[in-house]
PDB file of C-alpha atoms in Angstrom:
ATOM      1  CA  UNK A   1    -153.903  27.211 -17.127  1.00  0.00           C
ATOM      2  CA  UNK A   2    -156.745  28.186 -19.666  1.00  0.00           C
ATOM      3  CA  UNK A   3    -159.005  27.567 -22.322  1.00  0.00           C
ATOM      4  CA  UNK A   4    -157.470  27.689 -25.924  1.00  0.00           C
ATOM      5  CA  UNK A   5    -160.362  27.879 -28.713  1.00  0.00           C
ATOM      6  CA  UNK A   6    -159.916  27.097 -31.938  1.00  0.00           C
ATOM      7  CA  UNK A   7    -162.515  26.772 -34.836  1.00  0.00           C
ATOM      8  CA  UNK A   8    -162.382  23.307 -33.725  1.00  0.00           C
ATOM      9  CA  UNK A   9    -161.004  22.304 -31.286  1.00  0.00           C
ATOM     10  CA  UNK A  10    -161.322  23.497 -27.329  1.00  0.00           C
ATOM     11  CA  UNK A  11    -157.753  22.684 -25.494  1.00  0.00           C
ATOM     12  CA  UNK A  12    -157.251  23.374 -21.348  1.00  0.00           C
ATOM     13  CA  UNK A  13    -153.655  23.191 -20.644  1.00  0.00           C
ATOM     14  CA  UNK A  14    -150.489  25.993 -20.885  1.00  0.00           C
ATOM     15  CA  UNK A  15    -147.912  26.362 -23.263  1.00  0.00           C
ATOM     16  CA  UNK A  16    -145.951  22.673 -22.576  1.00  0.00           C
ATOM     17  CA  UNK A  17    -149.482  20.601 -21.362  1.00  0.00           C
ATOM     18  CA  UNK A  18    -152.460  19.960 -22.494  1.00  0.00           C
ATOM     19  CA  UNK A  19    -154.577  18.728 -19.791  1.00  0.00           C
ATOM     20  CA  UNK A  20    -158.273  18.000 -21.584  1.00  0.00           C
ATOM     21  CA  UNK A  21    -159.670  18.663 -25.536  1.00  0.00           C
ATOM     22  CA  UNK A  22    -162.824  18.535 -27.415  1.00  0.00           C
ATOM     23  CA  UNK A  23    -162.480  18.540 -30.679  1.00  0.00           C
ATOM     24  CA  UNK A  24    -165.304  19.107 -33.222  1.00  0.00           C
ATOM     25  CA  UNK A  25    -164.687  18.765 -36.731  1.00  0.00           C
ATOM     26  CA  UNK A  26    -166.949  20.497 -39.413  1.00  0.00           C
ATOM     27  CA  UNK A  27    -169.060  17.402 -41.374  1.00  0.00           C
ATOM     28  CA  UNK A  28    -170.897  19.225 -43.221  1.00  0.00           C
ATOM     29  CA  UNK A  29    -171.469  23.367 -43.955  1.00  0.00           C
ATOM     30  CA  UNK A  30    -172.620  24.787 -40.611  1.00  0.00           C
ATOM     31  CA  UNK A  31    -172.496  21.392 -38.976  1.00  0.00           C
ATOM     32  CA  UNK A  32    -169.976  19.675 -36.838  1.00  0.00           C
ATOM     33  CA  UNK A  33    -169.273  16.481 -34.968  1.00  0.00           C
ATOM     34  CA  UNK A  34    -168.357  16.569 -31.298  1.00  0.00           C
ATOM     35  CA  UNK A  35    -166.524  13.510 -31.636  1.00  0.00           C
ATOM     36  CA  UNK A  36    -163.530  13.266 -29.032  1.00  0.00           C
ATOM     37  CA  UNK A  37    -163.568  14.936 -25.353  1.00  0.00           C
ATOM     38  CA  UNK A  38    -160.373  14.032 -23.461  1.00  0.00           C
ATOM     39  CA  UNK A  39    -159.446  14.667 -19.759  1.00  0.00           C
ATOM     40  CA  UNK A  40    -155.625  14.185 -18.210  1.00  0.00           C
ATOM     41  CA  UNK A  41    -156.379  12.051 -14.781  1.00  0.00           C
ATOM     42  CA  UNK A  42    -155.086  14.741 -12.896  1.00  0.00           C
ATOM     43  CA  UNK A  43    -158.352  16.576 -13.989  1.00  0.00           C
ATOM     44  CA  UNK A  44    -161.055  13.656 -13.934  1.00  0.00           C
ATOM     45  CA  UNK A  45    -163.493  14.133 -11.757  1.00  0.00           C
ATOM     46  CA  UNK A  46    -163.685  17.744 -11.503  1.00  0.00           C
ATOM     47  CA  UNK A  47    -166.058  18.967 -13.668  1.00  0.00           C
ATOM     48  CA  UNK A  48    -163.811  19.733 -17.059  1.00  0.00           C
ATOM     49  CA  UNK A  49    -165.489  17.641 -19.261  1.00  0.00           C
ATOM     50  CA  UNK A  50    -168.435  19.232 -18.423  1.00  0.00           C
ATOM     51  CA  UNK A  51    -166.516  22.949 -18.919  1.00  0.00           C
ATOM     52  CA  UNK A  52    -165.304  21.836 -22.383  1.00  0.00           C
ATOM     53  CA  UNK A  53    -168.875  20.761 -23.394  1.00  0.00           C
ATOM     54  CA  UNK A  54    -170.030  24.806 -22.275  1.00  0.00           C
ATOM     55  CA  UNK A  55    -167.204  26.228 -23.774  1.00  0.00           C
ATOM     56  CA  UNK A  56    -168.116  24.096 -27.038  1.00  0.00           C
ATOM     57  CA  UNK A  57    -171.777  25.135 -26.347  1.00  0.00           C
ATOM     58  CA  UNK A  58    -170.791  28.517 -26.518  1.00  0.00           C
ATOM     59  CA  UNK A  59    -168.389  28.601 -29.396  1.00  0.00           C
ATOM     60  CA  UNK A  60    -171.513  26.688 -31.256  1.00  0.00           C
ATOM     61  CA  UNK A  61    -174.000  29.329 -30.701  1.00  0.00           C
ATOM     62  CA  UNK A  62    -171.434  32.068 -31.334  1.00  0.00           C
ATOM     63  CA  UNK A  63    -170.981  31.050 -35.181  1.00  0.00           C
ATOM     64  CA  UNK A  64    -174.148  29.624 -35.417  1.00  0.00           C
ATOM     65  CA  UNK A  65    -173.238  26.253 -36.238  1.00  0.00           C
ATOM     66  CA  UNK A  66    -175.195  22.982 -35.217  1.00  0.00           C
ATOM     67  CA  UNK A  67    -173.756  19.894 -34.014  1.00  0.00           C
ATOM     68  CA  UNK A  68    -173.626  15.898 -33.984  1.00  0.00           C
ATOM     69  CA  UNK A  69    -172.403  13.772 -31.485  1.00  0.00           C
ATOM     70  CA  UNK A  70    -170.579  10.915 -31.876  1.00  0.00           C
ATOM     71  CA  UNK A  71    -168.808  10.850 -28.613  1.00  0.00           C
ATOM     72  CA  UNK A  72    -170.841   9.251 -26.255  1.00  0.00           C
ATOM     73  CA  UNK A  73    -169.922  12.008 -23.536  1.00  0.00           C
ATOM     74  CA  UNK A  74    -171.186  14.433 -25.500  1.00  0.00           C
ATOM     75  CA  UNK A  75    -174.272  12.633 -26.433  1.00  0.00           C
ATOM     76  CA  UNK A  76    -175.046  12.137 -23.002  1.00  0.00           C
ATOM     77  CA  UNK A  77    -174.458  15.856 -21.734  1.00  0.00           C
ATOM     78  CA  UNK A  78    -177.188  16.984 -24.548  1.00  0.00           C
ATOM     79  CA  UNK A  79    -179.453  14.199 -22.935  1.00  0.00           C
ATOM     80  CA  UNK A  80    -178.648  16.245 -19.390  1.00  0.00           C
ATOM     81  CA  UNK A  81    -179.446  19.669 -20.924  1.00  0.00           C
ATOM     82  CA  UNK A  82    -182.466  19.855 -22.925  1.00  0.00           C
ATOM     83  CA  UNK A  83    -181.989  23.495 -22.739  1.00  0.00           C
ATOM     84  CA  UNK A  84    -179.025  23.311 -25.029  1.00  0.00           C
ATOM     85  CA  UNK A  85    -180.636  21.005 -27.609  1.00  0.00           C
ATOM     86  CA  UNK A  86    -181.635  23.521 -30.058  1.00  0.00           C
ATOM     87  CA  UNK A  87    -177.902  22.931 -30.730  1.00  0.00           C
ATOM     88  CA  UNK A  88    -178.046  19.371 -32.342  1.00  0.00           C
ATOM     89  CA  UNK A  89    -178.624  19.152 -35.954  1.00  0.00           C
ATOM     90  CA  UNK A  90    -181.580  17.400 -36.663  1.00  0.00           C
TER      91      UNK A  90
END
């Protein structure tokens, strides 16, 4: 199993599954909006919601794009790390 990145999307699964996704559409130029994170139930509860949101993090900063966040996981993860909030587009 791994992480697949696309320019918008974050999928953990293999070729024939995909176990969890984030997906993060551009809105507007150099913004996105986090607006679906999924986990399989053979994943909840382990911590890959929160890996999706780091790997998202990370893809953000990369291209130096900013982000909004309609899902309310995501929303609630920036609340949890101030650190990252430089992130969210104002």
């Amino acid at each position: 199993m791994k992480f697949k990145i696309n320019e918008n999307s974050i999928v953990y699964g293999d070729e024939t599954r995909e176990l969890a996704r984030i997906t993060f559409p551009q809105v507007a130029p150099g913004v996105v909006d986090i607006d679906h994170t999924f986990v399989g139930e053979e994943l909840r509860g382990q911590g890959m919601a929160g890996q999706l949101m780091e790997q998202c993090v990370a893809q953000l900063r990369a291209s130096g794009r900013k982000a909004r966040t309609s899902c309310s996981y995501a929303a609630k993860w920036f609340e949890k790390h101030p650190e990252e909030a430089d992130l969210l587009d104002k």
